[in-house]
Short mmCIF file of C-alpha atoms and ligand atoms in Angstrom, two decimals:
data_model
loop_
_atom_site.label_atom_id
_atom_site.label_comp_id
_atom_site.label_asym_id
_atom_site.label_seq_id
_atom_site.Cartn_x
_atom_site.Cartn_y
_atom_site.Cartn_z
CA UNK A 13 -41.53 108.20 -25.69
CA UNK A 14 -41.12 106.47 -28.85
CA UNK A 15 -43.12 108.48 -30.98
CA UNK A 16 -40.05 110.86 -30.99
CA UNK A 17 -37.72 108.62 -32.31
CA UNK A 18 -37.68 107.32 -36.03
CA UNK A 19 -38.89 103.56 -36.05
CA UNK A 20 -38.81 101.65 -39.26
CA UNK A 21 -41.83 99.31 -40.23
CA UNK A 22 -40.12 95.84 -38.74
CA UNK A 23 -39.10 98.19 -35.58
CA UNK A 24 -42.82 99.14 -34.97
CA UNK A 25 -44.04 95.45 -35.91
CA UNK A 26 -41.46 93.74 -33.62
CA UNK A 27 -42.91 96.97 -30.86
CA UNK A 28 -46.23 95.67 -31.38
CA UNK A 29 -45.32 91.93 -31.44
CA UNK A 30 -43.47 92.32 -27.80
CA UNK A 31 -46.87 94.89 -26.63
CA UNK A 32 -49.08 91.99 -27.42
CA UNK A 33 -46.82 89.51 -25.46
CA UNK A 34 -46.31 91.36 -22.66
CA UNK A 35 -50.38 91.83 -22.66
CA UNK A 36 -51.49 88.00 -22.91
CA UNK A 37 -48.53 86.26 -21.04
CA UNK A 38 -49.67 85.34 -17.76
CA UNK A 39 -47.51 87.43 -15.15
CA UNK A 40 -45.69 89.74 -17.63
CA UNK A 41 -47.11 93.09 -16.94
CA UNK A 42 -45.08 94.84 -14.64
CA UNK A 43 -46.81 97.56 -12.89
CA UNK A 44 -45.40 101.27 -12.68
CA UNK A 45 -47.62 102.18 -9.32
CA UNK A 46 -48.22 99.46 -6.83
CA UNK A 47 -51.72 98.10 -6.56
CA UNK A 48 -53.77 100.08 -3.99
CA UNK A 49 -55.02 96.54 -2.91
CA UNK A 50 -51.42 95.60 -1.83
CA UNK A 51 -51.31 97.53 1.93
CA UNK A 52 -55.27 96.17 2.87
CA UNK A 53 -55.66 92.84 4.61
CA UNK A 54 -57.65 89.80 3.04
CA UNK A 55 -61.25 89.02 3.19
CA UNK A 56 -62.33 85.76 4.51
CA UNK A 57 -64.54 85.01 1.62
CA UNK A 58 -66.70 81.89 1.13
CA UNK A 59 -66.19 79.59 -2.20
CA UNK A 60 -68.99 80.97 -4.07
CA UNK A 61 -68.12 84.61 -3.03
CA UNK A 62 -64.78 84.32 -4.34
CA UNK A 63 -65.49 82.49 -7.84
CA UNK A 64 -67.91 85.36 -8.29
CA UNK A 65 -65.30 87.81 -7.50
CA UNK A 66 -62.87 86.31 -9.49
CA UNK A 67 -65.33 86.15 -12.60
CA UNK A 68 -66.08 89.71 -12.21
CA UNK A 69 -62.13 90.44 -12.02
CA UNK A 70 -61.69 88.61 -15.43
CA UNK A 71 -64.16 90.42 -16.64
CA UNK A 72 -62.38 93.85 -15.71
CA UNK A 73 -59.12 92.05 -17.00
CA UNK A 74 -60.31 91.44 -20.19
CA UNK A 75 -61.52 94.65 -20.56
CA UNK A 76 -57.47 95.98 -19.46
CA UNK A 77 -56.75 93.69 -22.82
CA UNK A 78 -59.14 95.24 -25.00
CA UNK A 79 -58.00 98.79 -24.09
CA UNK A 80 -54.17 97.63 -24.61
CA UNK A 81 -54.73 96.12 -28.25
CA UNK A 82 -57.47 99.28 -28.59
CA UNK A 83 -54.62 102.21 -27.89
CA UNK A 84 -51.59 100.07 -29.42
CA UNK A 85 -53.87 99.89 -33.19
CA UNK A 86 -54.62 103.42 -32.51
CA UNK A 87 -50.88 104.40 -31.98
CA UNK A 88 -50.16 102.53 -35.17
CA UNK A 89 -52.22 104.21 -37.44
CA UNK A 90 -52.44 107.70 -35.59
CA UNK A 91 -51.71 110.57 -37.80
CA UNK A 92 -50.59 113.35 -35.54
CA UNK A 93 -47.42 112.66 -33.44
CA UNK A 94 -49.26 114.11 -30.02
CA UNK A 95 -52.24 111.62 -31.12
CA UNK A 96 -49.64 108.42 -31.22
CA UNK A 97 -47.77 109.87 -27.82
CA UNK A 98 -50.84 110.10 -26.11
CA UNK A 99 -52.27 106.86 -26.93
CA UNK A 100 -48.90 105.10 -26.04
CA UNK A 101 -49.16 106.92 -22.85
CA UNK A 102 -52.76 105.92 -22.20
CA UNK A 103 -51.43 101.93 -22.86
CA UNK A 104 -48.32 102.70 -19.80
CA UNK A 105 -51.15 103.69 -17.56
CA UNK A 106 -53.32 100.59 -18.45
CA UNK A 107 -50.50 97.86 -17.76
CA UNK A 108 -51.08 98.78 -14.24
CA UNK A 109 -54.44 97.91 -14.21
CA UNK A 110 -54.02 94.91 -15.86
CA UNK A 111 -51.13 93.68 -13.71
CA UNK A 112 -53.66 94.64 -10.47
CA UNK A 113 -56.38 92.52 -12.34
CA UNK A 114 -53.76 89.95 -13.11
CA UNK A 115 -52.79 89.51 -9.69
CA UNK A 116 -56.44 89.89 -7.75
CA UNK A 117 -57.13 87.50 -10.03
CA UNK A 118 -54.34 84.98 -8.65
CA UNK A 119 -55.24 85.49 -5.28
CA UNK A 120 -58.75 84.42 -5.10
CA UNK A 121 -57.97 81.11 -6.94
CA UNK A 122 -58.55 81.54 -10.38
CA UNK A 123 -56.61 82.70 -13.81
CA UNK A 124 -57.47 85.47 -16.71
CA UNK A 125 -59.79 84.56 -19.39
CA UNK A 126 -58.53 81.85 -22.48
CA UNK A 127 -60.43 84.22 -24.41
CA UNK A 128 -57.93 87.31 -24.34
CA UNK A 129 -56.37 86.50 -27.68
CA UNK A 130 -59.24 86.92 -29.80
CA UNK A 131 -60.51 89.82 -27.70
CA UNK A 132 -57.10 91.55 -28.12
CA UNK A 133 -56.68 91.08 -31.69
CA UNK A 134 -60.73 92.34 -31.98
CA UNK A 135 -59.75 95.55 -30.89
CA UNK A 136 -56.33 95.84 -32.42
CA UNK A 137 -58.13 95.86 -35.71
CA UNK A 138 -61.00 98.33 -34.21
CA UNK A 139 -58.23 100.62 -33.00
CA UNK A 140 -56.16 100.54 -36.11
CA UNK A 141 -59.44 101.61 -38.37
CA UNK A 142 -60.59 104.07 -35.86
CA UNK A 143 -57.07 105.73 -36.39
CA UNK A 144 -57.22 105.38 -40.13
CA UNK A 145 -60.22 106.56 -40.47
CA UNK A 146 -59.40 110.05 -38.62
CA UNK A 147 -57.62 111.43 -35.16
CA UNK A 148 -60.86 112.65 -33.66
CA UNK A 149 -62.51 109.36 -34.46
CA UNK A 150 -60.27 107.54 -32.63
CA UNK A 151 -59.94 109.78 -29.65
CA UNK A 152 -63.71 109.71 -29.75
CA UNK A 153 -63.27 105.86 -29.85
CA UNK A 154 -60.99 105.98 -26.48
CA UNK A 155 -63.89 108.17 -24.63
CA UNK A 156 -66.70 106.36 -25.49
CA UNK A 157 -64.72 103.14 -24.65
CA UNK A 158 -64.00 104.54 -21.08
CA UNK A 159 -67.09 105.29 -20.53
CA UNK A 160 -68.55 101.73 -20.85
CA UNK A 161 -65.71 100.81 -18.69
CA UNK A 162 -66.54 103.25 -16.10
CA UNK A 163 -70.57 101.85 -16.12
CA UNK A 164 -68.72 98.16 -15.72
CA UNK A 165 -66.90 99.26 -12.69
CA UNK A 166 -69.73 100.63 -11.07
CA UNK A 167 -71.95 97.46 -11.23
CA UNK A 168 -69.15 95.43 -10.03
CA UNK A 169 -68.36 97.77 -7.26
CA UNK A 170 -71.99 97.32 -6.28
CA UNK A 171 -71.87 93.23 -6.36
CA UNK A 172 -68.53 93.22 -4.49
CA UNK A 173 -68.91 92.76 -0.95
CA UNK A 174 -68.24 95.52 1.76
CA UNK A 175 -65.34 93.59 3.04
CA UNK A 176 -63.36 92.55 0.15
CA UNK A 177 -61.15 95.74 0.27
CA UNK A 178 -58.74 94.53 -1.57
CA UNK A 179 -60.60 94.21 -5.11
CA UNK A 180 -63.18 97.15 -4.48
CA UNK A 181 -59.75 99.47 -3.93
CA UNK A 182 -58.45 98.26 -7.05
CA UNK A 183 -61.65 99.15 -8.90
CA UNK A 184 -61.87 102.37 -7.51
CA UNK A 185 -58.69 103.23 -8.55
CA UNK A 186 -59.22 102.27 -11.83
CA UNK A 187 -62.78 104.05 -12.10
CA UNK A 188 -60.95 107.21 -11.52
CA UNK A 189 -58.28 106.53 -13.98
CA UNK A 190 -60.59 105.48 -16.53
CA UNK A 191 -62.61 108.99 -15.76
CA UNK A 192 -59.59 110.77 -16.44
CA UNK A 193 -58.86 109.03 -19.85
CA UNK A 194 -62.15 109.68 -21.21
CA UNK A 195 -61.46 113.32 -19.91
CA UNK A 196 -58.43 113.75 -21.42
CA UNK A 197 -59.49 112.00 -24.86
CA UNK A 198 -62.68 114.32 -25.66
CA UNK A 199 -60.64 117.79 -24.29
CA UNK A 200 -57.84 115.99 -27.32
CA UNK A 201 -60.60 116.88 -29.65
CA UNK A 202 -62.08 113.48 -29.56
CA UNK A 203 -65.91 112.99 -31.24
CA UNK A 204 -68.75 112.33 -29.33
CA UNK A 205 -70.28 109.36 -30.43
CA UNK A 206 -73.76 109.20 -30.67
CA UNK A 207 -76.48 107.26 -29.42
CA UNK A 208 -76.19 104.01 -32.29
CA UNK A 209 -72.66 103.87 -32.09
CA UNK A 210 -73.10 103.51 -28.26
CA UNK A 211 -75.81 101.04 -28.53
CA UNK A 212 -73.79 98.51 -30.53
CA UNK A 213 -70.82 99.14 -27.92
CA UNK A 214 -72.87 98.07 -25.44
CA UNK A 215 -73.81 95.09 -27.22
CA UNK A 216 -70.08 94.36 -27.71
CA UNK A 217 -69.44 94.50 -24.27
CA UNK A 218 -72.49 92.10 -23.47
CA UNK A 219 -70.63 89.46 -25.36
CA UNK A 220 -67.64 90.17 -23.62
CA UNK A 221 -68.81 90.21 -19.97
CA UNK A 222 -70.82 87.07 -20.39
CA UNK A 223 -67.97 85.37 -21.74
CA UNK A 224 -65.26 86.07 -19.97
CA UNK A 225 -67.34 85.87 -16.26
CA UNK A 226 -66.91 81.94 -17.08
CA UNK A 227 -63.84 81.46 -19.32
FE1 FE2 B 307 -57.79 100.65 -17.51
FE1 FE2 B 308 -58.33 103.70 -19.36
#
């Protein structure tokens, strides 16, 4: 991991520079585990089914971006080594969902969202204050986060069809991933956030989904 090694300002910057890359260029996240969708045949699907699918992907894909740029700012301005290690960690695990995404995505005709550069530098910045601020905010930050991911998967697992095993195995790989996360982040020591904080989250999120559905 690279938190054990000594990395001088330019090293980290050029790091981040070459995380952000390999997060917004189209087919540059390689994953570590295959995606689950990968061994399940195609749907036949009609036009309208699969533009909906597809928004709903970008939507989920957009959300992979967020929680790159989210842990990368965190691991920049994390104060405890474990805190930086674990948050570097967390963004490994999320470049296979977003190379799943990606690639669902692909297949049912359509491309990730032209809006990924502003919503990856959006929570760059929140991730780098949240770790600023304090170690338990920001683990707080990754929980509370998960957790509105986890409520998006559900809905979409409820609008995509039965028979489109391919992206429903995807998402229910990633709900229990995301689970996990938010586990792993509050047991770390991370705050629960309450109610208001959650509110305006949500509100966030609002402007992300209906955005990125279309764009
Ligand atoms: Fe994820
Ligand atoms: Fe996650």
């Amino acid at each position: 991991m690279t938190s054990e090694r000594h990395y001088s300002p330019i090293d980290r910057l050029l790091l981040q520079a070459d995380a952000a890359l390999r997060t917004l260029l189209p087919f540059s996240g390689a994953s570590g585990r295959p995606s689950p969708a990968v061994v399940l045949p195609e749907a036949e699907l009609s036009t309208e089914e699969s533009r909906h699918i597809a928004g709903l992907m970008r939507i989920n894909h957009t959300g992979e971006v967020c929680a790159q740029a989210l842990y990368q700012g965190q691991a920049l301005t994390a104060k405890l080594p474990e805190v930086r290690s674990a948050m570097e960690q967390a963004a490994d695990e999320e470049i296979d969902h977003l190379a799943w995404c990606e690639q669902r995505i692909r297949e049912l005709g359509s491309h990730p969202s032209v809006l990924n550069p502003l919503f990856y530098g959006l929570s760059f910045g929140v991730g780098a204050i949240a770790g600023l601020v304090s170690d338990r905010v920001s683990l707080g930050f990754v929980a509370a986060t998960e957790d509105q991911v986890c409520k998006h998967l559900d809905e979409h697992l409820q609008q995509i069809p039965e028979h489109d095993a391919k992206s429903r195995a995807i998402l229910q790989q990633m709900r229990i991933d995301e689970e996990q996360h938010a586990d792993s982040a509050l047991a770390a020591g991370g705050l629960r956030f309450p109610a208001p904080v959650k509110f305006g989250m949500t509100l966030l999120s609002k402007v992300m989904t209906k955005s990125t559905y279309r764009i």
